[in-house]
Amino acid sequence: FRLVDGLLEGLQKTIETTEDSNAKADAMGILEIFEASESDDYYLENQVLESISLIEIEDYRTMADEKMKQVIGLMEEYGWSRKIFAAILESLTKLSKQYPHEKEIIASDIVIQNILTQMNKYKDFSPIQSHGCELLEEMVKDNENCRSAIFDMDGCDTVVAAMKRHMDNTDIQRAGRCLLDGLSKDFPCDTEFDCYINQKMAAR
């Protein structure tokens, strides 16, 4: 963001101070393109966020699976927006809790990979870290396949990294610890798992 701000300031300064009409026209053209794309992205983000909210509140209980599928469908298409992706994770967590019998719909390797990829990409963006941990926590409950997939994809490392990076965020700490506890079910004993996690924490 600092780089973008510097670019915008430079363009604005060129427009205001240059006596070269061509340079001024070029700067104005670049600034207009940037402002238009920024406005479009902002408008699109708000549209998608509004759509997610509408999916959540639509009252068709017998079609809960459709709600989840609609939100999952937004995952790959709008992964470029950390704001939208965080809202998608939050929505899927809410729907999983609201319709636990339909939770199998999101229990796929593709969804897990998407979550972990975005958590590793946006390490400093706490909404993705907290909602990512919360959704993964929900997914591992009574689902050995999800626990195995998360572990095989180095999900433990991702969660530990989130907890270490956001030490003061109670949501991430709670969800991360609960998720790690859930994953520990597939270890021979809790002591061994705690030892494993402690080694990971110390290594980062």
PDB file of C-alpha atoms in Angstrom:
ATOM      1  CA  PHE A   1       0.000   0.000   0.000  1.00  0.00           C
ATOM      2  CA  ARG A   2       2.925   2.363   0.703  1.00  0.00           C
ATOM      3  CA  LEU A   3       4.237   1.764  -2.820  1.00  0.00           C
ATOM      4  CA  VAL A   4       0.821   2.494  -4.340  1.00  0.00           C
ATOM      5  CA  ASP A   5       0.445   5.672  -2.266  1.00  0.00           C
ATOM      6  CA  GLY A   6       3.876   6.835  -3.423  1.00  0.00           C
ATOM      7  CA  LEU A   7       2.939   6.179  -7.046  1.00  0.00           C
ATOM      8  CA  LEU A   8      -0.291   8.153  -6.712  1.00  0.00           C
ATOM      9  CA  GLU A   9       1.514  11.074  -5.055  1.00  0.00           C
ATOM     10  CA  GLY A  10       4.097  11.078  -7.830  1.00  0.00           C
ATOM     11  CA  LEU A  11       1.438  11.107 -10.534  1.00  0.00           C
ATOM     12  CA  GLN A  12      -0.463  13.898  -8.811  1.00  0.00           C
ATOM     13  CA  LYS A  13       2.728  15.958  -8.395  1.00  0.00           C
ATOM     14  CA  THR A  14       3.575  15.492 -12.079  1.00  0.00           C
ATOM     15  CA  ILE A  15       0.090  16.693 -13.084  1.00  0.00           C
ATOM     16  CA  GLU A  16       0.366  19.769 -10.863  1.00  0.00           C
ATOM     17  CA  THR A  17       3.944  20.838 -11.585  1.00  0.00           C
ATOM     18  CA  THR A  18       5.108  19.626 -15.002  1.00  0.00           C
ATOM     19  CA  GLU A  19       5.228  21.996 -17.967  1.00  0.00           C
ATOM     20  CA  ASP A  20       5.497  19.087 -20.388  1.00  0.00           C
ATOM     21  CA  SER A  21       1.980  18.640 -21.786  1.00  0.00           C
ATOM     22  CA  ASN A  22       2.683  15.079 -22.933  1.00  0.00           C
ATOM     23  CA  ALA A  23       3.987  14.016 -19.505  1.00  0.00           C
ATOM     24  CA  LYS A  24       0.975  15.651 -17.872  1.00  0.00           C
ATOM     25  CA  ALA A  25      -1.438  13.847 -20.211  1.00  0.00           C
ATOM     26  CA  ASP A  26       0.296  10.519 -19.588  1.00  0.00           C
ATOM     27  CA  ALA A  27       0.163  10.988 -15.808  1.00  0.00           C
ATOM     28  CA  MET A  28      -3.527  11.916 -15.941  1.00  0.00           C
ATOM     29  CA  GLY A  29      -4.260   8.865 -18.089  1.00  0.00           C
ATOM     30  CA  ILE A  30      -2.483   6.484 -15.697  1.00  0.00           C
ATOM     31  CA  LEU A  31      -4.205   8.056 -12.687  1.00  0.00           C
ATOM     32  CA  GLU A  32      -7.642   7.711 -14.311  1.00  0.00           C
ATOM     33  CA  ILE A  33      -7.020   4.041 -15.138  1.00  0.00           C
ATOM     34  CA  PHE A  34      -5.877   3.319 -11.572  1.00  0.00           C
ATOM     35  CA  GLU A  35      -8.815   5.139  -9.976  1.00  0.00           C
ATOM     36  CA  ALA A  36     -11.280   3.361 -12.271  1.00  0.00           C
ATOM     37  CA  SER A  37      -9.874  -0.091 -11.497  1.00  0.00           C
ATOM     38  CA  GLU A  38      -9.771   0.704  -7.774  1.00  0.00           C
ATOM     39  CA  SER A  39     -13.392   1.858  -7.868  1.00  0.00           C
ATOM     40  CA  ASP A  40     -14.454  -1.238  -9.828  1.00  0.00           C
ATOM     41  CA  ASP A  41     -12.745  -3.578  -7.353  1.00  0.00           C
ATOM     42  CA  TYR A  42     -14.328  -1.779  -4.411  1.00  0.00           C
ATOM     43  CA  TYR A  43     -17.764  -1.956  -6.024  1.00  0.00           C
ATOM     44  CA  LEU A  44     -17.304  -5.627  -6.922  1.00  0.00           C
ATOM     45  CA  GLU A  45     -16.115  -6.497  -3.419  1.00  0.00           C
ATOM     46  CA  ASN A  46     -19.191  -4.886  -1.894  1.00  0.00           C
ATOM     47  CA  GLN A  47     -21.452  -6.680  -4.354  1.00  0.00           C
ATOM     48  CA  VAL A  48     -19.963 -10.080  -3.533  1.00  0.00           C
ATOM     49  CA  LEU A  49     -20.027  -9.410   0.217  1.00  0.00           C
ATOM     50  CA  GLU A  50     -23.693  -8.475  -0.057  1.00  0.00           C
ATOM     51  CA  SER A  51     -24.374 -11.672  -2.022  1.00  0.00           C
ATOM     52  CA  ILE A  52     -22.699 -13.770   0.686  1.00  0.00           C
ATOM     53  CA  SER A  53     -24.875 -12.126   3.338  1.00  0.00           C
ATOM     54  CA  LEU A  54     -28.009 -12.837   1.301  1.00  0.00           C
ATOM     55  CA  ILE A  55     -27.055 -16.494   0.863  1.00  0.00           C
ATOM     56  CA  GLU A  56     -26.703 -16.835   4.631  1.00  0.00           C
ATOM     57  CA  ILE A  57     -30.111 -15.368   5.502  1.00  0.00           C
ATOM     58  CA  GLU A  58     -32.180 -16.943   2.723  1.00  0.00           C
ATOM     59  CA  ASP A  59     -34.819 -19.072   4.408  1.00  0.00           C
ATOM     60  CA  TYR A  60     -34.792 -22.396   2.587  1.00  0.00           C
ATOM     61  CA  ARG A  61     -33.709 -24.879   5.214  1.00  0.00           C
ATOM     62  CA  THR A  62     -34.265 -27.899   2.998  1.00  0.00           C
ATOM     63  CA  MET A  63     -31.705 -26.499   0.548  1.00  0.00           C
ATOM     64  CA  ALA A  64     -28.881 -25.900   3.004  1.00  0.00           C
ATOM     65  CA  ASP A  65     -26.537 -27.801   0.698  1.00  0.00           C
ATOM     66  CA  GLU A  66     -27.184 -25.223  -2.033  1.00  0.00           C
ATOM     67  CA  LYS A  67     -26.159 -22.404   0.284  1.00  0.00           C
ATOM     68  CA  MET A  68     -22.835 -24.071   0.969  1.00  0.00           C
ATOM     69  CA  LYS A  69     -22.233 -24.859  -2.690  1.00  0.00           C
ATOM     70  CA  GLN A  70     -22.933 -21.249  -3.659  1.00  0.00           C
ATOM     71  CA  VAL A  71     -20.426 -19.903  -1.136  1.00  0.00           C
ATOM     72  CA  ILE A  72     -17.811 -22.533  -2.064  1.00  0.00           C
ATOM     73  CA  GLY A  73     -18.283 -21.507  -5.703  1.00  0.00           C
ATOM     74  CA  LEU A  74     -17.037 -18.019  -4.818  1.00  0.00           C
ATOM     75  CA  MET A  75     -13.778 -19.343  -3.340  1.00  0.00           C
ATOM     76  CA  GLU A  76     -11.647 -19.739  -6.438  1.00  0.00           C
ATOM     77  CA  GLU A  77     -13.266 -16.893  -8.355  1.00  0.00           C
ATOM     78  CA  TYR A  78     -12.600 -14.241  -5.713  1.00  0.00           C
ATOM     79  CA  GLY A  79      -9.454 -15.533  -4.059  1.00  0.00           C
ATOM     80  CA  TRP A  80      -7.700 -12.345  -5.233  1.00  0.00           C
ATOM     81  CA  SER A  81      -9.595 -10.351  -2.598  1.00  0.00           C
ATOM     82  CA  ARG A  82      -8.555 -11.059   0.974  1.00  0.00           C
ATOM     83  CA  LYS A  83     -11.650  -9.230   2.205  1.00  0.00           C
ATOM     84  CA  ILE A  84     -14.007 -11.445   0.176  1.00  0.00           C
ATOM     85  CA  PHE A  85     -12.115 -14.620   1.037  1.00  0.00           C
ATOM     86  CA  ALA A  86     -12.320 -13.843   4.770  1.00  0.00           C
ATOM     87  CA  ALA A  87     -16.093 -13.341   4.383  1.00  0.00           C
ATOM     88  CA  ILE A  88     -16.344 -16.672   2.533  1.00  0.00           C
ATOM     89  CA  LEU A  89     -14.544 -18.468   5.367  1.00  0.00           C
ATOM     90  CA  GLU A  90     -16.737 -16.797   7.970  1.00  0.00           C
ATOM     91  CA  SER A  91     -19.901 -17.684   6.025  1.00  0.00           C
ATOM     92  CA  LEU A  92     -18.924 -21.345   5.611  1.00  0.00           C
ATOM     93  CA  THR A  93     -18.182 -21.565   9.342  1.00  0.00           C
ATOM     94  CA  LYS A  94     -21.625 -20.151  10.171  1.00  0.00           C
ATOM     95  CA  LEU A  95     -23.355 -22.496   7.725  1.00  0.00           C
ATOM     96  CA  SER A  96     -21.421 -25.494   9.064  1.00  0.00           C
ATOM     97  CA  LYS A  97     -22.635 -24.754  12.565  1.00  0.00           C
ATOM     98  CA  GLN A  98     -26.165 -23.999  11.396  1.00  0.00           C
ATOM     99  CA  TYR A  99     -26.431 -27.114   9.226  1.00  0.00           C
ATOM    100  CA  PRO A 100     -24.031 -29.694  10.706  1.00  0.00           C
ATOM    101  CA  HIS A 101     -25.713 -32.493   8.731  1.00  0.00           C
ATOM    102  CA  GLU A 102     -24.555 -30.812   5.490  1.00  0.00           C
ATOM    103  CA  LYS A 103     -20.973 -30.254   6.606  1.00  0.00           C
ATOM    104  CA  GLU A 104     -19.672 -33.040   4.370  1.00  0.00           C
ATOM    105  CA  ILE A 105     -20.166 -30.710   1.390  1.00  0.00           C
ATOM    106  CA  ILE A 106     -17.197 -28.581   2.417  1.00  0.00           C
ATOM    107  CA  ALA A 107     -15.096 -31.517   3.636  1.00  0.00           C
ATOM    108  CA  SER A 108     -12.956 -31.787   0.519  1.00  0.00           C
ATOM    109  CA  ASP A 109      -9.232 -31.607  -0.194  1.00  0.00           C
ATOM    110  CA  ILE A 110      -9.827 -28.717  -2.620  1.00  0.00           C
ATOM    111  CA  VAL A 111     -11.531 -26.573   0.023  1.00  0.00           C
ATOM    112  CA  ILE A 112      -8.851 -27.390   2.601  1.00  0.00           C
ATOM    113  CA  GLN A 113      -6.096 -26.557   0.101  1.00  0.00           C
ATOM    114  CA  ASN A 114      -7.773 -23.234  -0.725  1.00  0.00           C
ATOM    115  CA  ILE A 115      -8.008 -22.311   2.949  1.00  0.00           C
ATOM    116  CA  LEU A 116      -4.378 -23.165   3.707  1.00  0.00           C
ATOM    117  CA  THR A 117      -3.131 -21.449   0.534  1.00  0.00           C
ATOM    118  CA  GLN A 118      -4.849 -18.185   1.437  1.00  0.00           C
ATOM    119  CA  MET A 119      -3.737 -18.410   5.080  1.00  0.00           C
ATOM    120  CA  ASN A 120      -0.133 -18.786   3.879  1.00  0.00           C
ATOM    121  CA  LYS A 121      -0.588 -15.949   1.377  1.00  0.00           C
ATOM    122  CA  TYR A 122      -2.202 -13.414   3.730  1.00  0.00           C
ATOM    123  CA  LYS A 123      -0.254 -14.153   6.898  1.00  0.00           C
ATOM    124  CA  ASP A 124      -0.697 -10.667   8.367  1.00  0.00           C
ATOM    125  CA  PHE A 125      -4.435 -10.390   7.626  1.00  0.00           C
ATOM    126  CA  SER A 126      -6.027 -11.574  10.858  1.00  0.00           C
ATOM    127  CA  PRO A 127      -9.610 -12.100   9.514  1.00  0.00           C
ATOM    128  CA  ILE A 128      -8.374 -14.810   7.114  1.00  0.00           C
ATOM    129  CA  GLN A 129      -6.240 -16.368   9.852  1.00  0.00           C
ATOM    130  CA  SER A 130      -9.027 -16.432  12.446  1.00  0.00           C
ATOM    131  CA  HIS A 131     -11.847 -17.524  10.114  1.00  0.00           C
ATOM    132  CA  GLY A 132      -9.518 -20.042   8.476  1.00  0.00           C
ATOM    133  CA  CYS A 133      -8.697 -21.638  11.836  1.00  0.00           C
ATOM    134  CA  GLU A 134     -12.360 -21.593  12.852  1.00  0.00           C
ATOM    135  CA  LEU A 135     -13.533 -23.278   9.651  1.00  0.00           C
ATOM    136  CA  LEU A 136     -10.791 -25.912   9.767  1.00  0.00           C
ATOM    137  CA  GLU A 137     -11.651 -26.504  13.423  1.00  0.00           C
ATOM    138  CA  GLU A 138     -15.259 -27.135  12.400  1.00  0.00           C
ATOM    139  CA  MET A 139     -14.190 -29.442   9.560  1.00  0.00           C
ATOM    140  CA  VAL A 140     -12.038 -31.778  11.675  1.00  0.00           C
ATOM    141  CA  LYS A 141     -14.839 -32.599  14.118  1.00  0.00           C
ATOM    142  CA  ASP A 142     -15.727 -36.284  13.648  1.00  0.00           C
ATOM    143  CA  ASN A 143     -13.970 -36.323  10.282  1.00  0.00           C
ATOM    144  CA  GLU A 144     -10.795 -38.366  10.106  1.00  0.00           C
ATOM    145  CA  ASN A 145     -10.323 -37.661   6.379  1.00  0.00           C
ATOM    146  CA  CYS A 146     -10.223 -33.900   6.993  1.00  0.00           C
ATOM    147  CA  ARG A 147      -7.772 -34.307   9.845  1.00  0.00           C
ATOM    148  CA  SER A 148      -5.536 -36.433   7.658  1.00  0.00           C
ATOM    149  CA  ALA A 149      -5.743 -33.991   4.725  1.00  0.00           C
ATOM    150  CA  ILE A 150      -4.919 -30.966   6.883  1.00  0.00           C
ATOM    151  CA  PHE A 151      -1.946 -32.750   8.409  1.00  0.00           C
ATOM    152  CA  ASP A 152      -0.690 -34.010   5.023  1.00  0.00           C
ATOM    153  CA  MET A 153      -0.883 -30.455   3.628  1.00  0.00           C
ATOM    154  CA  ASP A 154       1.268 -29.129   6.503  1.00  0.00           C
ATOM    155  CA  GLY A 155      -1.779 -27.500   8.043  1.00  0.00           C
ATOM    156  CA  CYS A 156      -0.224 -27.761  11.513  1.00  0.00           C
ATOM    157  CA  ASP A 157       2.620 -25.503  10.374  1.00  0.00           C
ATOM    158  CA  THR A 158       0.130 -22.993   8.953  1.00  0.00           C
ATOM    159  CA  VAL A 159      -1.905 -22.899  12.168  1.00  0.00           C
ATOM    160  CA  VAL A 160       1.150 -22.629  14.413  1.00  0.00           C
ATOM    161  CA  ALA A 161       2.484 -19.793  12.231  1.00  0.00           C
ATOM    162  CA  ALA A 162      -0.852 -17.959  12.563  1.00  0.00           C
ATOM    163  CA  MET A 163      -0.836 -18.370  16.344  1.00  0.00           C
ATOM    164  CA  LYS A 164       2.745 -17.113  16.620  1.00  0.00           C
ATOM    165  CA  ARG A 165       2.181 -14.154  14.299  1.00  0.00           C
ATOM    166  CA  HIS A 166      -1.041 -13.083  16.036  1.00  0.00           C
ATOM    167  CA  MET A 167      -0.253 -13.733  19.679  1.00  0.00           C
ATOM    168  CA  ASP A 168      -2.649 -11.023  20.901  1.00  0.00           C
ATOM    169  CA  ASN A 169      -5.618 -12.186  18.834  1.00  0.00           C
ATOM    170  CA  THR A 170      -7.772 -14.287  21.157  1.00  0.00           C
ATOM    171  CA  ASP A 171      -9.931 -15.625  18.307  1.00  0.00           C
ATOM    172  CA  ILE A 172      -6.917 -17.049  16.490  1.00  0.00           C
ATOM    173  CA  GLN A 173      -5.431 -18.433  19.705  1.00  0.00           C
ATOM    174  CA  ARG A 174      -8.686 -20.168  20.698  1.00  0.00           C
ATOM    175  CA  ALA A 175      -9.543 -21.536  17.256  1.00  0.00           C
ATOM    176  CA  GLY A 176      -5.934 -22.555  16.596  1.00  0.00           C
ATOM    177  CA  ARG A 177      -5.638 -24.430  19.868  1.00  0.00           C
ATOM    178  CA  CYS A 178      -9.012 -26.161  19.354  1.00  0.00           C
ATOM    179  CA  LEU A 179      -8.002 -27.139  15.830  1.00  0.00           C
ATOM    180  CA  LEU A 180      -4.683 -28.550  17.024  1.00  0.00           C
ATOM    181  CA  ASP A 181      -6.509 -30.441  19.774  1.00  0.00           C
ATOM    182  CA  GLY A 182      -8.838 -31.865  17.123  1.00  0.00           C
ATOM    183  CA  LEU A 183      -5.908 -32.970  14.988  1.00  0.00           C
ATOM    184  CA  SER A 184      -4.313 -34.631  18.016  1.00  0.00           C
ATOM    185  CA  LYS A 185      -6.973 -37.370  17.852  1.00  0.00           C
ATOM    186  CA  ASP A 186      -4.920 -39.059  15.154  1.00  0.00           C
ATOM    187  CA  PHE A 187      -1.726 -39.084  17.202  1.00  0.00           C
ATOM    188  CA  PRO A 188      -0.860 -41.982  19.523  1.00  0.00           C
ATOM    189  CA  CYS A 189      -1.242 -39.759  22.585  1.00  0.00           C
ATOM    190  CA  ASP A 190      -1.744 -36.113  23.518  1.00  0.00           C
ATOM    191  CA  THR A 191       1.747 -35.885  24.992  1.00  0.00           C
ATOM    192  CA  GLU A 192       3.359 -36.786  21.678  1.00  0.00           C
ATOM    193  CA  PHE A 193       1.234 -34.249  19.815  1.00  0.00           C
ATOM    194  CA  ASP A 194       1.999 -31.485  22.333  1.00  0.00           C
ATOM    195  CA  CYS A 195       5.687 -32.264  21.950  1.00  0.00           C
ATOM    196  CA  TYR A 196       5.361 -32.005  18.180  1.00  0.00           C
ATOM    197  CA  ILE A 197       3.559 -28.632  18.381  1.00  0.00           C
ATOM    198  CA  ASN A 198       6.014 -27.270  20.941  1.00  0.00           C
ATOM    199  CA  GLN A 199       8.887 -28.136  18.616  1.00  0.00           C
ATOM    200  CA  LYS A 200       7.119 -26.331  15.752  1.00  0.00           C
ATOM    201  CA  MET A 201       6.475 -23.272  17.917  1.00  0.00           C
ATOM    202  CA  ALA A 202      10.096 -23.165  19.047  1.00  0.00           C
ATOM    203  CA  ALA A 203      11.422 -23.536  15.501  1.00  0.00           C
ATOM    204  CA  ARG A 204       9.564 -20.489  14.135  1.00  0.00           C
TER     205      ARG A 204
END
